[in-house]
Structure formats: C-alpha cells, structure tokens
mmCIF file with all atom_site columns, C-alpha atoms in Angstrom:
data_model
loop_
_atom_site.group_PDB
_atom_site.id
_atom_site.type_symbol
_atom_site.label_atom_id
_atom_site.label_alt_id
_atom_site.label_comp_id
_atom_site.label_asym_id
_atom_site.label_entity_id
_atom_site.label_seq_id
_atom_site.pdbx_PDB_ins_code
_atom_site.Cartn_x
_atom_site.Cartn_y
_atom_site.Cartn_z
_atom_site.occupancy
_atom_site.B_iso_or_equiv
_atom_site.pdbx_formal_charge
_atom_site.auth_seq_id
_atom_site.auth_comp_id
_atom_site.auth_asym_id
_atom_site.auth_atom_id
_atom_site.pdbx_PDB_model_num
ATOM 1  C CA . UNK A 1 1  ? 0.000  0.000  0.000  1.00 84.00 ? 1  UNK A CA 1
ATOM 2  C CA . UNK A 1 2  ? 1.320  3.615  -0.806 1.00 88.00 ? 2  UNK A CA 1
ATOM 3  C CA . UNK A 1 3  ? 1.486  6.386  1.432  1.00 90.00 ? 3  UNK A CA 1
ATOM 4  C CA . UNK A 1 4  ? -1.300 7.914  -0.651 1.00 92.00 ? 4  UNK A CA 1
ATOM 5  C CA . UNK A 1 5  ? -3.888 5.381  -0.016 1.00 92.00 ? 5  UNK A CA 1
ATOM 6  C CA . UNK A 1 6  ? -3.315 5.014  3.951  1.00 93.00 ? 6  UNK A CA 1
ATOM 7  C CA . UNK A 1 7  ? -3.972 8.824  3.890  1.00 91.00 ? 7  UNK A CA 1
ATOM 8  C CA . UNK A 1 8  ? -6.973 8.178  2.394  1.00 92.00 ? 8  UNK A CA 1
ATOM 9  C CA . UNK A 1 9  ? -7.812 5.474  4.722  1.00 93.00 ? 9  UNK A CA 1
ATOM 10 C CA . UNK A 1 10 ? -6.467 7.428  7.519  1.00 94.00 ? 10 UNK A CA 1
ATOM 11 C CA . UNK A 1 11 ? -9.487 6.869  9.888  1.00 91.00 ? 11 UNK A CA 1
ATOM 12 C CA . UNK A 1 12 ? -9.047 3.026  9.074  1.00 93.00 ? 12 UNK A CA 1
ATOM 13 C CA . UNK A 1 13 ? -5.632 2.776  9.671  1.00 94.00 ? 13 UNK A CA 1
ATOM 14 C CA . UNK A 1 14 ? -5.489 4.404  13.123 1.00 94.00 ? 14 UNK A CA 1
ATOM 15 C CA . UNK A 1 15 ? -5.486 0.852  14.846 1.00 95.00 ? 15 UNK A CA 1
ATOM 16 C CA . UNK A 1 16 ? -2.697 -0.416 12.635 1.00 95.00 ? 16 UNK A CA 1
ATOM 17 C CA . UNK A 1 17 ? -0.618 2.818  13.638 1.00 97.00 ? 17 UNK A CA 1
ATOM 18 C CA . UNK A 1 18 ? -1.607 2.153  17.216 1.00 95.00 ? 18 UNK A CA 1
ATOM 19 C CA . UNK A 1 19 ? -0.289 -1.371 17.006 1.00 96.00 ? 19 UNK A CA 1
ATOM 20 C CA . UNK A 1 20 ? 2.770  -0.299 15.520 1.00 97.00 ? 20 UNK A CA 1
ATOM 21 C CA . UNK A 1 21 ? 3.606  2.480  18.006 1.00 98.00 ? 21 UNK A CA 1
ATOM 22 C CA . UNK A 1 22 ? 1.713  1.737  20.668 1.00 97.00 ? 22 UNK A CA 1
ATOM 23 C CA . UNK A 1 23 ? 3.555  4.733  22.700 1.00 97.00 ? 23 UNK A CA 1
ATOM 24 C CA . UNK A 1 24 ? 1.458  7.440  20.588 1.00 97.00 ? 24 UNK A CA 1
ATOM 25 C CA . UNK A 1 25 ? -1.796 8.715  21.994 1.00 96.00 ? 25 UNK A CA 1
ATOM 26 C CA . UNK A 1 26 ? -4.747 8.484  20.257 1.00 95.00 ? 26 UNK A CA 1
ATOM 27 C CA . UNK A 1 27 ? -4.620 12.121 20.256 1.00 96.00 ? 27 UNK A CA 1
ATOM 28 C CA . UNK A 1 28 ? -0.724 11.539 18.349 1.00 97.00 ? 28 UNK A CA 1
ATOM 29 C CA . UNK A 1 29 ? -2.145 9.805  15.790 1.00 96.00 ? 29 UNK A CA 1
ATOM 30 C CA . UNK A 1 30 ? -5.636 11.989 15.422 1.00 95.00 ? 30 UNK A CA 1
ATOM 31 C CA . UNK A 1 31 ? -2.965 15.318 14.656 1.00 95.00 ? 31 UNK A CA 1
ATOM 32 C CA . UNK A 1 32 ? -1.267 13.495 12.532 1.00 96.00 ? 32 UNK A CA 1
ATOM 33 C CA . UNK A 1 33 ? -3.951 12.740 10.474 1.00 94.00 ? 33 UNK A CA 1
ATOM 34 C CA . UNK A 1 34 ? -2.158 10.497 7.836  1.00 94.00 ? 34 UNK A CA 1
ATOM 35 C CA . UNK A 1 35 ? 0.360  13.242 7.063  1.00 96.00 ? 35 UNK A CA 1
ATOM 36 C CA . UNK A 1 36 ? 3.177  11.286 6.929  1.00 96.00 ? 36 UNK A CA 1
ATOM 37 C CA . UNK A 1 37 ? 5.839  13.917 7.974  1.00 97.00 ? 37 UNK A CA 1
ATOM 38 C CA . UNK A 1 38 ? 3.711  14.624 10.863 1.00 97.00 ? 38 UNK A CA 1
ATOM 39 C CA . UNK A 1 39 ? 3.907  10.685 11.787 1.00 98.00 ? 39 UNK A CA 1
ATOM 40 C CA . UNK A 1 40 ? 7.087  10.742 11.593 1.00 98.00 ? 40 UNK A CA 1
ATOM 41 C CA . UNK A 1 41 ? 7.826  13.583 14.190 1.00 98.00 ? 41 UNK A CA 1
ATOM 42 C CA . UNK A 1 42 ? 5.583  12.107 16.185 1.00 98.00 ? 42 UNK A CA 1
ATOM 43 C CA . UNK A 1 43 ? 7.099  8.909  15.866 1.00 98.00 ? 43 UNK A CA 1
ATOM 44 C CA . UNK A 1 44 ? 10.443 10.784 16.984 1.00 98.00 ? 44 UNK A CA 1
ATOM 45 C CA . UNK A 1 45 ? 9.471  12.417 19.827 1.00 97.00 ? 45 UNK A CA 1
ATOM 46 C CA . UNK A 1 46 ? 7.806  9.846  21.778 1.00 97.00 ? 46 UNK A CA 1
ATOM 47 C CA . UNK A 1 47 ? 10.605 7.166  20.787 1.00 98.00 ? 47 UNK A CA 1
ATOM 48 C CA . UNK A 1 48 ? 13.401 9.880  20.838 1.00 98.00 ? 48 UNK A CA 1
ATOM 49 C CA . UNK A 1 49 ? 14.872 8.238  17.465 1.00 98.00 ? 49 UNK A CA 1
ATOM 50 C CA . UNK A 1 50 ? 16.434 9.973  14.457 1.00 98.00 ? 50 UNK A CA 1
ATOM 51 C CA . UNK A 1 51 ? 14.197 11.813 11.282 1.00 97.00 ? 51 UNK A CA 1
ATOM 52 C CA . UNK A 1 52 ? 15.780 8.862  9.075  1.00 98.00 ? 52 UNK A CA 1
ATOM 53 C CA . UNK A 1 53 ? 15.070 6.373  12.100 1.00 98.00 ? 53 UNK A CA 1
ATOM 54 C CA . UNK A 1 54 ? 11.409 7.140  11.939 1.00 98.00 ? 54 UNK A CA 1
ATOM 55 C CA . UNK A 1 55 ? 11.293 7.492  8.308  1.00 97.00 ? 55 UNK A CA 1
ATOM 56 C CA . UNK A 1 56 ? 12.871 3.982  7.899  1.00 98.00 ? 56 UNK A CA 1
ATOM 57 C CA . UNK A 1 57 ? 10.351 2.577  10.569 1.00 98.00 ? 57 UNK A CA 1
ATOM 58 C CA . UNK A 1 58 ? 7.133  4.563  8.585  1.00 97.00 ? 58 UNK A CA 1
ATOM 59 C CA . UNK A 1 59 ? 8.601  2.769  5.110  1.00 96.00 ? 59 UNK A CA 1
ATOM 60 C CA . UNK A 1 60 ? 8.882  -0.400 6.784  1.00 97.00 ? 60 UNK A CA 1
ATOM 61 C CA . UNK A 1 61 ? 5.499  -0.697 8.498  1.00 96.00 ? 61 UNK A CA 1
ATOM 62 C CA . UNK A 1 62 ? 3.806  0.266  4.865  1.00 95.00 ? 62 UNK A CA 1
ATOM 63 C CA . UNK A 1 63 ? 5.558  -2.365 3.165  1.00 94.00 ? 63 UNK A CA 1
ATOM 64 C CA . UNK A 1 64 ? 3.512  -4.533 5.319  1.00 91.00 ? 64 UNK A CA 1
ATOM 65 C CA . UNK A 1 65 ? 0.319  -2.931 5.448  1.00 89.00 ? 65 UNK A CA 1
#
C-alpha cells in the first residue's frame, strides 16, 4: 500500500498505527492525520529516534500494510 492510499484510509488505519507504536496517543495519531511527515515527528518524539530512524520505521510498516 502507498502512502497515498493510507492517507486516504487514515481513519481506518489508526489501529494499525496504534499497534505499531503503541507509545502514541490516540490524540498523536488523530494530529497526525495520515500526514506522513507529521507521523514521523511524532514517531520521533515519543521514541526519541532519528528523522531517518522514523522514516525507515514509517517505510517499513507500509511495506507490510
């Protein structure tokens, strides 16, 4: 799946994102709102990891989904 269609899907994918990061709020993943930049800083603050470290991470997880 590209990043364009889990943006689209956004409200569907929440859980997936949830499961993945389970340290981001519900409220994390509501701002976020599929914006994938905006993932991925949330990604880094809550697991205090790199830009590229959360990128890599976001391109894994939608290889899978």
């Amino acid at each position: 799946m590209n990043w364009d269609q889990i943006e689209g899907k956004w409200k569907e994918m929440t859980g997936k994102v949830q499961q993945q990061w389970g340290e981001l709020t519900e409220n994390d993943i509501q701002e976020a709102k599929g914006d994938r930049r905006e993932l991925a800083g949330k990604i880094q603050n809550r697991y205090g990891v790199t830009k590229d470290e959360a990128e890599r991470q976001i391109d894994e997880w939608t290889s899978r989904v």
